[in-house]
Coordinates of C-alpha atoms in Angstrom, one line a residue:
M983 CA 4.9 14.0 14.4
S984 CA 5.4 14.1 11.2
L985 CA 9.0 15.4 9.1
F986 CA 6.9 17.2 6.5
R987 CA 3.5 18.7 6.3
M988 CA 1.7 19.6 3.0
D989 CA 3.5 23.4 3.1
D990 CA 7.4 21.5 2.5
Y991 CA 7.1 20.8 -0.4
E992 CA 4.3 21.8 -3.5
A993 CA 3.8 19.2 -6.3
K994 CA 5.8 20.2 -9.0
G995 CA 9.0 19.4 -6.7
I996 CA 7.3 16.0 -6.3
R997 CA 7.1 14.9 -9.2
Y998 CA 10.9 16.1 -10.1
K999 CA 12.8 15.9 -6.8
Y1000 CA 10.2 13.1 -5.7
D1001 CA 10.0 9.9 -7.7
I1002 CA 11.4 7.4 -5.3
F1003 CA 8.4 5.2 -3.4
R1004 CA 10.7 2.8 -0.5
I1005 CA 9.0 -0.4 1.6
L1006 CA 10.0 -2.9 3.1
I1007 CA 8.3 -6.4 2.9
I1008 CA 8.5 -9.1 5.2
G1009 CA 6.8 -12.5 5.9
R1010 CA 8.2 -16.4 5.8
A1011 CA 9.1 -17.8 2.2
N1012 CA 5.6 -19.4 1.1
S1013 CA 3.8 -16.2 1.9
G1014 CA 2.8 -14.6 -0.9
K1015 CA 5.4 -12.0 -1.1
T1016 CA 6.2 -11.6 -5.0
T1017 CA 3.1 -11.8 -6.2
I1018 CA 1.8 -8.8 -4.0
L1019 CA 4.4 -7.3 -5.1
Q1020 CA 2.7 -8.0 -8.9
R1021 CA 0.1 -7.3 -8.2
V1022 CA 0.5 -4.0 -7.2
C1023 CA 2.8 -3.8 -10.4
N1024 CA 0.6 -4.8 -12.7
T1025 CA 3.1 -7.8 -14.0
T1026 CA 4.0 -11.6 -14.2
E1027 CA 7.6 -10.5 -14.7
N1028 CA 10.1 -10.5 -12.1
P1029 CA 11.9 -7.8 -11.0
V1030 CA 15.4 -6.3 -11.3
V1031 CA 18.2 -6.6 -8.5
Y1032 CA 19.6 -2.9 -7.8
V1033 CA 22.4 -3.8 -5.6
K1034 CA 24.8 -0.3 -4.4
G1035 CA 22.5 0.5 -7.7
R1036 CA 24.7 -1.7 -9.8
E1037 CA 21.8 -4.4 -11.4
V1038 CA 22.9 -8.1 -10.6
D1039 CA 21.9 -11.2 -11.5
P1040 CA 18.7 -12.9 -9.1
S1041 CA 20.1 -16.1 -9.6
I1042 CA 23.8 -15.3 -8.1
L1043 CA 22.3 -14.1 -4.9
L1044 CA 19.8 -17.1 -4.8
A1045 CA 22.7 -19.3 -5.1
S1046 CA 24.8 -17.9 -2.5
S1047 CA 22.1 -17.4 -0.3
S1048 CA 21.2 -21.2 0.9
D1049 CA 18.0 -20.8 -2.4
R1050 CA 16.2 -19.1 0.5
G1051 CA 15.8 -15.8 -2.4
I1052 CA 18.0 -12.5 -2.2
H1053 CA 18.6 -12.3 1.2
D1054 CA 20.2 -8.7 1.3
I1055 CA 18.1 -6.6 3.1
E1056 CA 19.1 -3.7 1.5
S1057 CA 18.4 -5.2 -2.8
E1058 CA 16.3 -3.1 -4.3
L1059 CA 13.5 -5.3 -6.8
V1060 CA 12.2 -3.1 -8.8
F1061 CA 9.7 -3.9 -12.1
K1062 CA 9.8 -2.4 -14.8
N1063 CA 6.8 -0.3 -15.8
S1064 CA 6.4 1.1 -11.8
P1065 CA 10.8 2.1 -11.7
G1066 CA 9.0 4.6 -8.8
F1067 CA 8.4 1.8 -6.7
R1068 CA 11.4 0.1 -4.2
F1069 CA 10.7 -3.1 -2.9
H1070 CA 13.0 -4.6 -0.5
D1071 CA 12.8 -8.3 0.7
S1072 CA 13.4 -10.0 3.9
R1073 CA 13.8 -13.5 3.3
G1074 CA 15.4 -14.9 5.9
F1075 CA 12.9 -13.6 8.3
E1076 CA 10.9 -16.2 9.4
S1077 CA 13.0 -18.5 11.1
G1078 CA 13.5 -15.7 14.1
G1079 CA 17.3 -15.9 14.5
V1080 CA 18.5 -13.1 16.4
D1081 CA 20.4 -12.1 13.5
E1082 CA 17.8 -11.9 11.7
L1083 CA 15.5 -10.4 13.7
A1084 CA 19.0 -7.6 14.3
K1085 CA 18.7 -7.3 10.1
V1086 CA 15.3 -6.2 9.9
K1087 CA 16.2 -3.5 12.6
A1088 CA 19.3 -1.9 11.9
F1089 CA 17.7 -1.4 8.0
I1090 CA 14.2 0.3 9.8
E1091 CA 16.0 2.3 11.8
S1092 CA 18.6 3.5 9.4
R1093 CA 16.9 3.9 6.7
S1094 CA 13.5 5.4 8.6
K1095 CA 15.7 8.6 9.6
E1096 CA 17.4 8.9 6.4
C1097 CA 17.1 12.6 5.2
D1098 CA 16.9 12.5 2.0
L1099 CA 13.3 11.6 1.1
R1100 CA 14.2 9.1 -1.4
D1101 CA 16.4 7.0 0.1
R1102 CA 14.1 6.5 3.5
L1103 CA 11.7 4.0 4.4
H1104 CA 8.1 5.0 3.8
A1105 CA 6.1 1.9 4.0
I1106 CA 6.7 -1.9 5.6
W1107 CA 3.7 -4.8 4.6
Y1108 CA 4.5 -7.8 6.5
C1109 CA 2.4 -11.0 4.9
I1110 CA 1.5 -13.4 7.6
P1111 CA 0.1 -16.4 5.8
M1112 CA -3.6 -18.3 6.5
D1113 CA -2.7 -21.2 4.8
D1114 CA -0.5 -21.8 7.7
S1115 CA -1.8 -24.4 11.0
R1116 CA 0.2 -21.7 12.6
P1117 CA 0.0 -18.3 11.4
F1118 CA 1.8 -16.4 13.8
T1119 CA 4.9 -18.2 14.6
T1120 CA 8.4 -16.9 16.2
A1121 CA 8.8 -14.4 14.1
E1122 CA 5.7 -12.6 14.2
N1123 CA 5.6 -12.0 17.9
Q1124 CA 9.6 -10.6 17.8
F1125 CA 8.7 -8.1 15.3
F1126 CA 5.5 -6.7 16.8
S1127 CA 6.7 -7.3 20.0
E1128 CA 10.4 -5.7 19.4
C1129 CA 10.6 -4.4 16.0
G1130 CA 7.6 -1.4 16.4
A1131 CA 9.3 0.8 18.2
S1132 CA 12.1 0.9 15.0
T1133 CA 9.7 1.7 12.7
G1134 CA 9.4 6.1 14.0
D1135 CA 6.4 7.5 11.7
V1136 CA 6.6 4.5 8.7
P1137 CA 3.4 2.5 9.5
V1138 CA 3.6 -1.5 9.2
I1139 CA 0.2 -2.6 7.3
A1140 CA -0.4 -6.7 8.4
I1141 CA -0.6 -7.7 5.0
F1142 CA -3.1 -11.3 5.7
T1143 CA -2.3 -13.6 2.5
K1144 CA -4.5 -16.3 1.1
F1145 CA -7.6 -15.6 3.0
D1146 CA -9.2 -17.9 1.2
A1147 CA -7.6 -20.5 2.7
L1148 CA -9.8 -19.7 5.9
D1149 CA -12.8 -18.8 4.1
N1150 CA -12.8 -23.3 2.7
K1151 CA -12.4 -23.6 5.8
A1152 CA -15.2 -22.2 7.1
F1153 CA -17.7 -23.4 4.3
G1154 CA -16.2 -26.6 5.9
E1155 CA -17.9 -26.3 8.7
L1156 CA -21.5 -24.8 7.4
K1157 CA -21.7 -27.4 5.5
K1158 CA -22.0 -30.0 8.5
E1159 CA -24.8 -28.2 9.7
G1160 CA -26.4 -28.5 7.6
R1161 CA -26.1 -25.8 5.3
S1162 CA -26.8 -26.1 1.5
K1163 CA -23.8 -26.0 -0.8
K1164 CA -25.7 -22.0 -1.6
E1165 CA -26.1 -21.1 1.2
A1166 CA -22.7 -21.7 2.9
R1167 CA -20.8 -19.9 0.2
R1168 CA -22.2 -17.0 1.1
L1169 CA -21.4 -16.9 5.0
A1170 CA -18.3 -18.3 4.5
L1171 CA -16.9 -14.5 4.0
Q1172 CA -18.4 -14.1 6.4
R1173 CA -18.2 -16.1 9.6
A1174 CA -14.1 -16.4 8.6
V1175 CA -13.5 -12.9 8.9
I1176 CA -15.7 -13.0 12.4
K1177 CA -14.1 -16.4 13.7
F1178 CA -10.2 -15.1 12.6
E1179 CA -11.1 -11.6 14.2
G1180 CA -12.3 -13.2 17.3
I1181 CA -9.4 -15.1 17.7
Y1182 CA -5.7 -14.0 15.9
L1183 CA -6.8 -10.0 15.4
K1184 CA -8.0 -9.2 19.0
M1185 CA -4.2 -11.1 20.0
L1186 CA -2.3 -9.2 17.3
Y1187 CA -3.6 -5.9 18.7
E1188 CA -4.4 -7.0 22.2
Q1189 CA -1.4 -8.1 23.4
Q1190 CA 1.7 -7.3 21.9
P1191 CA 3.6 -4.5 23.0
R1192 CA 4.1 -3.1 19.0
P1193 CA 0.4 -4.2 16.4
P1194 CA 0.6 -2.5 13.3
K1195 CA -0.9 0.5 12.4
A1196 CA -3.4 -0.7 9.7
H1197 CA -4.5 -4.7 8.5
V1198 CA -6.0 -5.9 5.1
Y1199 CA -6.5 -9.7 4.0
L1200 CA -5.9 -10.8 0.3
R1201 CA -7.9 -13.1 -1.5
D1202 CA -7.5 -15.2 -4.3
M1203 CA -4.4 -13.8 -4.9
N1204 CA -3.8 -15.6 -8.6
T1205 CA -6.6 -14.9 -10.9
E1206 CA -6.1 -12.8 -13.2
G1207 CA -7.1 -8.9 -13.1
S1208 CA -6.3 -8.6 -8.8
K1209 CA -4.5 -5.5 -8.3
C1210 CA -4.4 -5.0 -4.3
R1211 CA -7.1 -1.8 -4.1
E1212 CA -7.5 -2.5 -0.8
L1213 CA -3.6 -3.2 0.0
I1214 CA -3.3 0.3 -1.7
E1215 CA -5.8 1.9 0.4
R1216 CA -4.9 1.4 3.4
T1217 CA -1.2 2.3 2.9
T1218 CA -2.6 6.1 1.6
S1219 CA -4.0 6.2 5.1
S1220 CA -2.1 4.8 6.9
L1221 CA 0.9 7.4 5.7
D1222 CA 0.9 10.1 8.2
S1223 CA 1.6 13.2 5.5
E1224 CA -0.6 14.5 2.2
V1225 CA 3.0 15.1 0.8
L1226 CA 4.0 10.6 1.0
Q1227 CA -0.5 10.2 0.5
K1228 CA 0.3 11.8 -3.0
L1229 CA 3.8 9.9 -3.9
F1230 CA 2.5 6.8 -2.9
V1231 CA -0.6 6.9 -5.1
S1232 CA 0.9 8.8 -7.3
M1233 CA 2.6 6.0 -8.1
Q1234 CA -0.8 3.1 -9.4
R1235 CA 0.3 4.0 -12.7
S1236 CA -1.4 0.5 -12.9
N1237 CA -4.3 1.6 -10.6
V1238 CA -5.5 4.5 -12.3
E1239 CA -8.4 4.4 -10.3
V1240 CA -7.0 5.0 -6.9
C1241 CA -5.4 8.1 -8.4
I1242 CA -9.2 9.4 -9.2
K1243 CA -10.8 8.3 -5.5
Y1244 CA -7.9 10.3 -3.5
A1245 CA -8.3 13.7 -6.1
V1246 CA -11.8 13.9 -5.8
E1247 CA -12.0 13.3 -2.3
R1248 CA -9.4 15.0 -1.6
G1249 CA -9.0 17.9 -3.9
A1250 CA -13.3 18.0 -5.3
L1251 CA -15.2 17.7 -2.5
P1252 CA -13.0 20.0 0.1
T1253 CA -14.2 22.7 -3.0
I1254 CA -18.1 21.3 -3.7
M1255 CA -18.3 21.2 0.5
R1256 CA -17.0 24.8 0.4
N1257 CA -19.1 26.2 -2.3
A1258 CA -22.4 24.5 -2.1
T1259 CA -24.9 27.4 -1.2
S1260 CA -22.6 29.9 -3.3
S1261 CA -24.2 31.5 -5.9
V1262 CA -21.5 34.5 -6.5
K1263 CA -20.4 33.1 -10.4
G1264 CA -17.5 35.3 -10.4
D1265 CA -16.2 32.6 -6.3
L1266 CA -17.8 29.9 -8.2
L1267 CA -15.4 30.1 -11.1
E1268 CA -13.1 31.1 -9.3
E1269 CA -13.1 28.1 -7.0
V1270 CA -13.2 25.5 -9.8
K1271 CA -9.7 26.8 -10.8
K1272 CA -8.0 25.6 -8.1
M1273 CA -10.5 22.0 -7.3
S1274 CA -8.3 22.0 -10.8
K1275 CA -5.3 22.8 -9.6
S1276 CA -6.1 20.5 -6.2
M1277 CA -7.2 17.1 -8.5
V1278 CA -3.6 17.0 -10.8
K1279 CA -1.4 16.9 -7.6
W1280 CA -2.7 14.0 -7.3
F1281 CA -1.0 13.0 -10.6
P1282 CA 1.7 14.3 -10.2
H1283 CA 4.4 11.3 -12.0
Y1284 CA 1.9 11.5 -15.0
P1285 CA 3.8 13.4 -16.9
T1286 CA 1.5 13.9 -20.0
T1287 CA -1.8 15.3 -17.2
R1288 CA -3.9 17.8 -18.9
M1289 CA -7.0 18.6 -16.4
H1290 CA -9.8 20.4 -18.6
I1291 CA -12.7 21.4 -18.6
F1292 CA -15.0 21.2 -21.1
S1293 CA -18.1 23.3 -19.5
T1294 CA -18.8 25.3 -16.8
R1295 CA -22.0 25.9 -16.6
I1296 CA -24.3 27.5 -13.2
Q1297 CA -27.3 27.6 -12.4
R1298 CA -28.0 28.6 -9.2
A1299 CA -24.9 26.0 -8.1
D1300 CA -25.2 24.5 -10.1
T1301 CA -21.9 23.2 -11.6
R1302 CA -21.1 20.6 -14.0
F1303 CA -17.6 19.4 -15.3
V1304 CA -15.8 17.3 -17.0
V1305 CA -12.4 16.2 -15.5
Y1306 CA -10.3 13.7 -17.0
C1307 CA -6.7 12.3 -17.8
S1308 CA -4.9 12.2 -21.2

């Protein structure tokens, strides 16, 4: 059961007090973790690394960890254009060693129980590359069988990266079956998903004692403009508190369309549905005001957010208004 209910904190409190969303990203080397973080934050720059609140030179940590990357899971990775996100990387975990697993479990257990929401771990992204002949190694099997109990309310989202490798394989199979190039390309994506879900995904959810809460397939992540929108939406829906959902969505400064989506679905639509048959002008105007307030809560980290209602025209149950962010 979540410790936070919607009545506990208002959007204003989220904005000024809880301005950090913390994510642990797990995965073997070359699984696309850095690319995912850059796409989520809409940047091509490398993150700034903080150790115990102090900025450090990443090359120093790189040299001290046998060229495997930043090994200290407590180090924070922060992108300058998305300062609200705090990422932690569990590099070295892919070896499947007992010590690496213990470090990850200890980090998750400690961070998931932090009293301060700023220090708490909010989500876990587990990256599994599909260009490997063995998608599930010892590390994945250990995590989803042993670490799941440590996550508590922290959702784990399995990210199947480089899924286009399976698309290409399916395309080749279809060509061998005599399909035209155009038809093979059209059917490849569907076949890749069906085959993967019938074997690996079924195994993950049915045979592992602690399966992920959700999963996504990521393709063509090296394509300019990719924003991982599906990952953002799956993560949001996996959070068990609307407070955390608002906090996470509001961090999407490079994905404002996600903020708009939830503002409409959670703010506007409930009000519209409640008043679909209303014909009382005063009541409906009051509900429009409430709707505006409920929508703006999904933009708490946009300091200049303003809700403008340009016009309200009521003819029976017809209300027309325009809302925008500036």
